[in-house]
mmCIF file of C-alpha atoms in Angstrom:
data_model
loop_
_atom_site.group_PDB
_atom_site.id
_atom_site.type_symbol
_atom_site.label_atom_id
_atom_site.label_comp_id
_atom_site.label_asym_id
_atom_site.label_seq_id
_atom_site.Cartn_x
_atom_site.Cartn_y
_atom_site.Cartn_z
ATOM 1 C CA UNK A 1 -99.418 130.991 -7.194
ATOM 2 C CA UNK A 2 -101.643 128.692 -5.206
ATOM 3 C CA UNK A 3 -103.024 125.396 -6.492
ATOM 4 C CA UNK A 4 -106.403 124.170 -5.270
ATOM 5 C CA UNK A 5 -108.318 121.013 -6.131
ATOM 6 C CA UNK A 6 -111.548 121.304 -4.140
ATOM 7 C CA UNK A 7 -114.547 123.629 -4.412
ATOM 8 C CA UNK A 8 -114.867 124.895 -0.837
ATOM 9 C CA UNK A 9 -111.257 126.188 -0.605
ATOM 10 C CA UNK A 10 -111.689 127.751 -4.052
ATOM 11 C CA UNK A 11 -114.761 129.683 -2.930
ATOM 12 C CA UNK A 12 -113.086 130.796 0.278
ATOM 13 C CA UNK A 13 -109.987 132.008 -1.577
ATOM 14 C CA UNK A 14 -112.073 133.921 -4.116
ATOM 15 C CA UNK A 15 -114.375 135.428 -1.523
ATOM 16 C CA UNK A 16 -111.507 137.226 0.172
ATOM 17 C CA UNK A 17 -110.495 138.880 -3.086
ATOM 18 C CA UNK A 18 -114.080 139.668 -4.006
ATOM 19 C CA UNK A 19 -114.701 141.379 -0.663
ATOM 20 C CA UNK A 20 -111.565 143.437 -1.252
ATOM 21 C CA UNK A 21 -113.120 144.698 -4.511
ATOM 22 C CA UNK A 22 -110.604 143.045 -6.802
ATOM 23 C CA UNK A 23 -111.443 142.321 -10.437
ATOM 24 C CA UNK A 24 -111.179 138.596 -11.217
ATOM 25 C CA UNK A 25 -110.294 137.065 -14.594
ATOM 26 C CA UNK A 26 -110.730 133.405 -15.505
ATOM 27 C CA UNK A 27 -108.712 131.393 -18.039
ATOM 28 C CA UNK A 28 -110.208 127.897 -18.507
ATOM 29 C CA UNK A 29 -107.814 125.294 -19.971
ATOM 30 C CA UNK A 30 -107.390 121.552 -20.322
ATOM 31 C CA UNK A 31 -103.700 121.856 -19.503
ATOM 32 C CA UNK A 32 -100.657 120.791 -21.534
ATOM 33 C CA UNK A 33 -100.070 124.512 -21.862
ATOM 34 C CA UNK A 34 -98.351 126.244 -24.758
ATOM 35 C CA UNK A 35 -97.813 129.885 -25.757
ATOM 36 C CA UNK A 36 -101.410 130.157 -26.945
ATOM 37 C CA UNK A 37 -102.711 129.402 -23.455
ATOM 38 C CA UNK A 38 -100.147 131.694 -21.888
ATOM 39 C CA UNK A 39 -101.273 134.549 -24.142
ATOM 40 C CA UNK A 40 -104.694 134.182 -22.504
ATOM 41 C CA UNK A 41 -103.094 134.450 -19.075
ATOM 42 C CA UNK A 42 -101.095 137.501 -20.151
ATOM 43 C CA UNK A 43 -104.247 139.181 -21.468
ATOM 44 C CA UNK A 44 -106.123 138.347 -18.271
ATOM 45 C CA UNK A 45 -103.244 139.819 -16.263
ATOM 46 C CA UNK A 46 -103.660 143.091 -18.181
ATOM 47 C CA UNK A 47 -107.395 143.281 -17.524
ATOM 48 C CA UNK A 48 -107.815 142.132 -13.927
ATOM 49 C CA UNK A 49 -106.370 142.264 -10.443
ATOM 50 C CA UNK A 50 -106.585 138.509 -9.884
ATOM 51 C CA UNK A 51 -106.034 135.779 -12.500
ATOM 52 C CA UNK A 52 -107.500 132.315 -12.001
ATOM 53 C CA UNK A 53 -106.612 129.511 -14.425
ATOM 54 C CA UNK A 54 -108.407 126.197 -14.417
ATOM 55 C CA UNK A 55 -106.983 122.896 -15.589
ATOM 56 C CA UNK A 56 -109.561 120.212 -16.267
ATOM 57 C CA UNK A 57 -109.615 117.584 -19.007
ATOM 58 C CA UNK A 58 -113.365 117.491 -19.410
ATOM 59 C CA UNK A 59 -114.730 114.045 -20.319
ATOM 60 C CA UNK A 60 -118.090 115.478 -21.395
ATOM 61 C CA UNK A 61 -116.604 117.165 -24.452
ATOM 62 C CA UNK A 62 -114.835 114.071 -25.807
ATOM 63 C CA UNK A 63 -116.564 111.591 -28.080
ATOM 64 C CA UNK A 64 -116.360 107.845 -27.508
ATOM 65 C CA UNK A 65 -113.660 107.462 -30.194
ATOM 66 C CA UNK A 66 -111.689 110.575 -29.246
ATOM 67 C CA UNK A 67 -108.517 111.028 -27.234
ATOM 68 C CA UNK A 68 -109.704 111.600 -23.650
ATOM 69 C CA UNK A 69 -107.498 108.825 -22.287
ATOM 70 C CA UNK A 70 -104.456 109.920 -24.287
ATOM 71 C CA UNK A 71 -104.834 113.675 -23.827
ATOM 72 C CA UNK A 72 -101.554 114.919 -22.259
ATOM 73 C CA UNK A 73 -101.653 115.634 -18.523
ATOM 74 C CA UNK A 74 -98.686 117.861 -17.574
ATOM 75 C CA UNK A 75 -99.664 119.431 -14.259
ATOM 76 C CA UNK A 76 -96.156 120.168 -12.952
ATOM 77 C CA UNK A 77 -95.026 121.859 -16.157
ATOM 78 C CA UNK A 78 -98.318 123.743 -16.441
ATOM 79 C CA UNK A 79 -97.978 125.015 -12.896
ATOM 80 C CA UNK A 80 -94.463 126.308 -13.563
ATOM 81 C CA UNK A 81 -95.555 128.166 -16.695
ATOM 82 C CA UNK A 82 -98.596 129.716 -15.036
ATOM 83 C CA UNK A 83 -96.449 130.905 -12.139
ATOM 84 C CA UNK A 84 -93.971 132.492 -14.548
ATOM 85 C CA UNK A 85 -96.814 134.394 -16.257
ATOM 86 C CA UNK A 86 -98.251 135.843 -13.079
ATOM 87 C CA UNK A 87 -101.252 133.605 -12.521
ATOM 88 C CA UNK A 88 -102.553 133.882 -8.958
ATOM 89 C CA UNK A 89 -104.505 130.646 -8.599
ATOM 90 C CA UNK A 90 -104.703 127.326 -10.419
ATOM 91 C CA UNK A 91 -107.890 125.323 -9.856
ATOM 92 C CA UNK A 92 -107.298 121.720 -10.955
ATOM 93 C CA UNK A 93 -110.256 119.589 -9.852
ATOM 94 C CA UNK A 94 -110.716 115.863 -10.324
ATOM 95 C CA UNK A 95 -113.542 114.607 -12.509
ATOM 96 C CA UNK A 96 -115.328 113.413 -9.377
ATOM 97 C CA UNK A 97 -115.165 116.908 -7.902
ATOM 98 C CA UNK A 98 -117.029 118.589 -10.759
ATOM 99 C CA UNK A 99 -119.289 115.614 -11.575
ATOM 100 C CA UNK A 100 -119.807 113.896 -8.201
ATOM 101 C CA UNK A 101 -122.910 111.979 -9.327
ATOM 102 C CA UNK A 102 -121.306 110.622 -12.491
ATOM 103 C CA UNK A 103 -121.496 111.613 -16.138
ATOM 104 C CA UNK A 104 -124.619 109.758 -17.220
ATOM 105 C CA UNK A 105 -127.024 111.773 -15.066
ATOM 106 C CA UNK A 106 -125.098 115.049 -15.129
ATOM 107 C CA UNK A 107 -127.207 118.100 -15.982
ATOM 108 C CA UNK A 108 -126.007 119.428 -19.318
ATOM 109 C CA UNK A 109 -126.171 122.817 -21.025
ATOM 110 C CA UNK A 110 -127.091 123.020 -24.706
ATOM 111 C CA UNK A 111 -126.494 126.187 -26.737
ATOM 112 C CA UNK A 112 -128.615 125.910 -29.900
ATOM 113 C CA UNK A 113 -127.965 127.249 -33.378
ATOM 114 C CA UNK A 114 -124.384 128.492 -33.110
ATOM 115 C CA UNK A 115 -123.187 125.062 -31.915
ATOM 116 C CA UNK A 116 -124.538 123.335 -35.034
ATOM 117 C CA UNK A 117 -122.380 122.434 -38.023
ATOM 118 C CA UNK A 118 -118.621 122.925 -38.297
ATOM 119 C CA UNK A 119 -117.028 121.242 -35.251
ATOM 120 C CA UNK A 120 -120.476 120.680 -33.795
ATOM 121 C CA UNK A 121 -121.442 118.683 -36.870
ATOM 122 C CA UNK A 122 -118.529 116.250 -36.701
ATOM 123 C CA UNK A 123 -118.106 116.126 -32.905
ATOM 124 C CA UNK A 124 -121.640 115.374 -31.786
ATOM 125 C CA UNK A 125 -122.244 116.529 -28.203
ATOM 126 C CA UNK A 126 -118.890 118.300 -27.991
ATOM 127 C CA UNK A 127 -120.290 121.764 -27.412
ATOM 128 C CA UNK A 128 -122.813 120.493 -24.864
ATOM 129 C CA UNK A 129 -119.799 119.285 -22.894
ATOM 130 C CA UNK A 130 -118.008 122.599 -23.358
ATOM 131 C CA UNK A 131 -121.066 124.644 -22.380
ATOM 132 C CA UNK A 132 -121.680 122.483 -19.321
ATOM 133 C CA UNK A 133 -118.170 122.691 -17.901
ATOM 134 C CA UNK A 134 -117.821 126.393 -18.696
ATOM 135 C CA UNK A 135 -121.144 127.081 -16.948
ATOM 136 C CA UNK A 136 -119.879 125.171 -13.913
ATOM 137 C CA UNK A 137 -116.622 127.109 -13.855
ATOM 138 C CA UNK A 138 -118.423 130.432 -14.287
ATOM 139 C CA UNK A 139 -120.688 129.519 -11.368
ATOM 140 C CA UNK A 140 -117.802 128.438 -9.129
ATOM 141 C CA UNK A 141 -115.372 131.278 -9.909
ATOM 142 C CA UNK A 142 -117.867 134.085 -10.709
ATOM 143 C CA UNK A 143 -115.254 136.022 -12.678
ATOM 144 C CA UNK A 144 -115.655 139.523 -14.038
ATOM 145 C CA UNK A 145 -113.757 138.552 -17.208
ATOM 146 C CA UNK A 146 -113.028 135.276 -18.992
ATOM 147 C CA UNK A 147 -110.462 134.885 -21.774
ATOM 148 C CA UNK A 148 -110.756 132.389 -24.640
ATOM 149 C CA UNK A 149 -108.670 131.856 -27.764
ATOM 150 C CA UNK A 150 -109.937 132.717 -31.232
ATOM 151 C CA UNK A 151 -108.441 129.532 -32.682
ATOM 152 C CA UNK A 152 -111.533 127.735 -31.361
ATOM 153 C CA UNK A 153 -113.729 130.283 -33.114
ATOM 154 C CA UNK A 154 -116.973 128.326 -32.870
ATOM 155 C CA UNK A 155 -116.345 127.594 -29.198
ATOM 156 C CA UNK A 156 -115.904 131.317 -28.571
ATOM 157 C CA UNK A 157 -119.209 132.009 -30.344
ATOM 158 C CA UNK A 158 -120.945 129.322 -28.262
ATOM 159 C CA UNK A 159 -119.623 130.831 -25.031
ATOM 160 C CA UNK A 160 -120.649 134.351 -26.028
ATOM 161 C CA UNK A 161 -124.200 133.144 -26.677
ATOM 162 C CA UNK A 162 -124.220 131.130 -23.453
ATOM 163 C CA UNK A 163 -123.262 134.223 -21.459
ATOM 164 C CA UNK A 164 -125.843 136.382 -23.208
ATOM 165 C CA UNK A 165 -128.683 133.858 -22.944
ATOM 166 C CA UNK A 166 -128.068 132.949 -19.283
ATOM 167 C CA UNK A 167 -127.283 136.539 -18.208
ATOM 168 C CA UNK A 168 -123.863 135.765 -16.750
ATOM 169 C CA UNK A 169 -122.352 139.126 -15.706
ATOM 170 C CA UNK A 170 -119.057 138.227 -17.382
ATOM 171 C CA UNK A 171 -117.114 140.003 -20.104
ATOM 172 C CA UNK A 172 -115.874 137.463 -22.666
ATOM 173 C CA UNK A 173 -112.542 138.442 -24.209
ATOM 174 C CA UNK A 174 -111.344 136.768 -27.407
ATOM 175 C CA UNK A 175 -107.568 136.538 -27.765
ATOM 176 C CA UNK A 176 -105.982 136.272 -31.255
ATOM 177 C CA UNK A 177 -104.516 132.995 -32.489
ATOM 178 C CA UNK A 178 -100.907 132.372 -31.509
ATOM 179 C CA UNK A 179 -98.935 130.700 -34.282
ATOM 180 C CA UNK A 180 -95.604 128.957 -34.647
ATOM 181 C CA UNK A 181 -93.002 130.681 -36.812
ATOM 182 C CA UNK A 182 -94.190 128.676 -39.839
ATOM 183 C CA UNK A 183 -97.828 129.737 -39.350
ATOM 184 C CA UNK A 184 -99.305 126.654 -37.707
ATOM 185 C CA UNK A 185 -101.857 127.560 -35.042
ATOM 186 C CA UNK A 186 -100.593 126.345 -31.684
ATOM 187 C CA UNK A 187 -102.551 123.448 -30.195
ATOM 188 C CA UNK A 188 -101.911 120.813 -27.560
ATOM 189 C CA UNK A 189 -102.788 118.199 -30.178
ATOM 190 C CA UNK A 190 -99.937 119.313 -32.440
ATOM 191 C CA UNK A 191 -97.797 117.034 -30.305
ATOM 192 C CA UNK A 192 -99.540 114.043 -31.896
ATOM 193 C CA UNK A 193 -98.062 114.890 -35.310
ATOM 194 C CA UNK A 194 -95.140 112.892 -36.666
ATOM 195 C CA UNK A 195 -92.137 114.956 -37.829
ATOM 196 C CA UNK A 196 -93.276 114.541 -41.442
ATOM 197 C CA UNK A 197 -96.835 115.610 -40.602
ATOM 198 C CA UNK A 198 -95.579 118.562 -38.570
ATOM 199 C CA UNK A 199 -93.591 119.780 -41.574
ATOM 200 C CA UNK A 200 -96.742 119.580 -43.707
ATOM 201 C CA UNK A 201 -99.180 121.046 -41.165
ATOM 202 C CA UNK A 202 -98.562 124.762 -41.996
ATOM 203 C CA UNK A 203 -100.084 124.135 -45.424
ATOM 204 C CA UNK A 204 -103.494 124.408 -43.742
ATOM 205 C CA UNK A 205 -102.926 128.047 -42.770
ATOM 206 C CA UNK A 206 -101.203 128.813 -46.059
ATOM 207 C CA UNK A 207 -104.144 127.423 -48.025
ATOM 208 C CA UNK A 208 -106.621 129.447 -45.981
ATOM 209 C CA UNK A 209 -104.550 132.568 -46.636
ATOM 210 C CA UNK A 210 -104.548 131.902 -50.397
ATOM 211 C CA UNK A 211 -108.309 131.343 -50.260
ATOM 212 C CA UNK A 212 -108.802 134.589 -48.331
ATOM 213 C CA UNK A 213 -106.756 136.492 -50.904
ATOM 214 C CA UNK A 214 -108.767 134.996 -53.753
ATOM 215 C CA UNK A 215 -112.019 135.998 -52.066
ATOM 216 C CA UNK A 216 -110.869 139.574 -51.473
ATOM 217 C CA UNK A 217 -109.888 139.790 -55.153
ATOM 218 C CA UNK A 218 -113.461 138.924 -56.055
ATOM 219 C CA UNK A 219 -113.364 135.200 -56.786
ATOM 220 C CA UNK A 220 -116.703 133.506 -56.141
ATOM 221 C CA UNK A 221 -116.810 131.632 -52.817
ATOM 222 C CA UNK A 222 -117.687 128.338 -54.495
ATOM 223 C CA UNK A 223 -114.630 128.557 -56.735
ATOM 224 C CA UNK A 224 -112.225 129.771 -54.034
ATOM 225 C CA UNK A 225 -113.363 127.104 -51.565
ATOM 226 C CA UNK A 226 -113.211 124.435 -54.248
ATOM 227 C CA UNK A 227 -109.631 125.317 -55.122
ATOM 228 C CA UNK A 228 -108.636 125.385 -51.446
ATOM 229 C CA UNK A 229 -110.256 122.022 -50.838
ATOM 230 C CA UNK A 230 -108.444 120.485 -53.791
ATOM 231 C CA UNK A 231 -105.119 121.954 -52.633
ATOM 232 C CA UNK A 232 -105.512 120.509 -49.140
ATOM 233 C CA UNK A 233 -106.456 117.076 -50.418
ATOM 234 C CA UNK A 234 -103.537 117.015 -52.837
ATOM 235 C CA UNK A 235 -101.213 117.963 -49.964
ATOM 236 C CA UNK A 236 -102.402 114.953 -47.953
ATOM 237 C CA UNK A 237 -105.101 116.407 -45.694
ATOM 238 C CA UNK A 238 -108.456 114.739 -45.101
ATOM 239 C CA UNK A 239 -110.952 117.587 -44.851
ATOM 240 C CA UNK A 240 -113.585 117.635 -42.131
ATOM 241 C CA UNK A 241 -114.989 120.999 -43.214
ATOM 242 C CA UNK A 242 -113.942 124.111 -45.098
ATOM 243 C CA UNK A 243 -116.543 126.882 -44.948
ATOM 244 C CA UNK A 244 -117.079 130.586 -45.317
ATOM 245 C CA UNK A 245 -119.470 131.961 -42.701
ATOM 246 C CA UNK A 246 -120.534 135.392 -41.585
ATOM 247 C CA UNK A 247 -118.673 136.613 -38.513
ATOM 248 C CA UNK A 248 -121.514 135.478 -36.205
ATOM 249 C CA UNK A 249 -121.330 132.007 -37.850
ATOM 250 C CA UNK A 250 -124.660 132.349 -39.610
ATOM 251 C CA UNK A 251 -124.609 131.346 -43.321
ATOM 252 C CA UNK A 252 -122.590 133.720 -45.476
ATOM 253 C CA UNK A 253 -124.786 136.007 -47.574
ATOM 254 C CA UNK A 254 -122.834 137.484 -50.518
ATOM 255 C CA UNK A 255 -125.113 140.507 -50.921
ATOM 256 C CA UNK A 256 -125.160 141.266 -47.197
ATOM 257 C CA UNK A 257 -121.872 140.357 -45.523
ATOM 258 C CA UNK A 258 -118.617 142.252 -45.730
ATOM 259 C CA UNK A 259 -117.225 140.661 -42.551
ATOM 260 C CA UNK A 260 -116.724 136.918 -42.854
ATOM 261 C CA UNK A 261 -114.810 134.052 -41.296
ATOM 262 C CA UNK A 262 -113.051 131.283 -43.204
ATOM 263 C CA UNK A 263 -113.011 128.143 -41.064
ATOM 264 C CA UNK A 264 -111.417 124.740 -41.577
ATOM 265 C CA UNK A 265 -110.831 121.441 -39.834
ATOM 266 C CA UNK A 266 -108.695 118.770 -41.459
ATOM 267 C CA UNK A 267 -106.871 115.612 -40.489
ATOM 268 C CA UNK A 268 -103.238 114.739 -40.968
ATOM 269 C CA UNK A 269 -103.171 111.060 -40.173
ATOM 270 C CA UNK A 270 -105.258 110.748 -37.017
ATOM 271 C CA UNK A 271 -104.581 114.325 -35.820
ATOM 272 C CA UNK A 272 -107.354 116.843 -36.320
ATOM 273 C CA UNK A 273 -106.226 120.425 -36.915
ATOM 274 C CA UNK A 274 -108.453 123.497 -36.902
ATOM 275 C CA UNK A 275 -107.812 127.046 -38.056
ATOM 276 C CA UNK A 276 -109.665 130.149 -39.168
ATOM 277 C CA UNK A 277 -109.050 133.536 -40.736
ATOM 278 C CA UNK A 278 -111.098 136.724 -40.676
ATOM 279 C CA UNK A 279 -111.946 138.279 -44.042
ATOM 280 C CA UNK A 280 -113.100 141.820 -44.809
ATOM 281 C CA UNK A 281 -114.761 142.118 -48.217
ATOM 282 C CA UNK A 282 -115.797 145.221 -50.155
ATOM 283 C CA UNK A 283 -119.577 145.747 -50.229
ATOM 284 C CA UNK A 284 -121.456 143.874 -52.969
ATOM 285 C CA UNK A 285 -118.297 142.072 -54.003
ATOM 286 C CA UNK A 286 -120.241 138.912 -54.831
ATOM 287 C CA UNK A 287 -123.421 138.544 -56.845
ATOM 288 C CA UNK A 288 -125.766 135.587 -56.868
#
């Protein structure tokens, strides 16, 4: 695997493969890789001839009080793991390389509607930062395929809309959540948890699963969500949101939707955890 940091060598490297007719897959990351990231690389390896991973801790998607300065940077370890999983190229630019004229005047991409509420409601400007850097990476790499994890379900929806609206000729592939043995969705931020918090963290997924089961048995969403919210608070979580949405993230309509998504974000101490579960409901299960 090669590692590049500048744009011109990246374009030259890619052009040779493109001229040879090879199919290129992109896996954007912020580094500090875990098995969830590596599942994206493995999926990309299955779908393409050439796999490009990017490692960039993007300042535009962090709020002023968030953890940009503390976010783990583990380039050497990340490079070893990517090599072991068959990645062909790692592009790891500096902030100044992608944003040479600074952040304040940087052109930004806004994806309306689907970016509102949920994580977009509590992390103002976050998805503008995501959409901007992903647009840049799509422009620089020009992949045929890009792989993103379903743990960040709203992010995946934002990127799908971005690609559709801006006519990027890229297939977006969602890869299922990778979980620890106790059910916790893998995340780079899990490393912030204390041992006591880490032992408690799987309760988030367990509570979502109980809520899903209650919904499929016919419990009203308001009641099922209320019970789940109470359970999380009693366990020690501070809830950011807990919502049932249709699969496209529009408001859930009981008389219309049989495919839904249960989404949650909650804090343990200062660590914010997110998770989601898909739900398939029988037609007309709920009545207004």
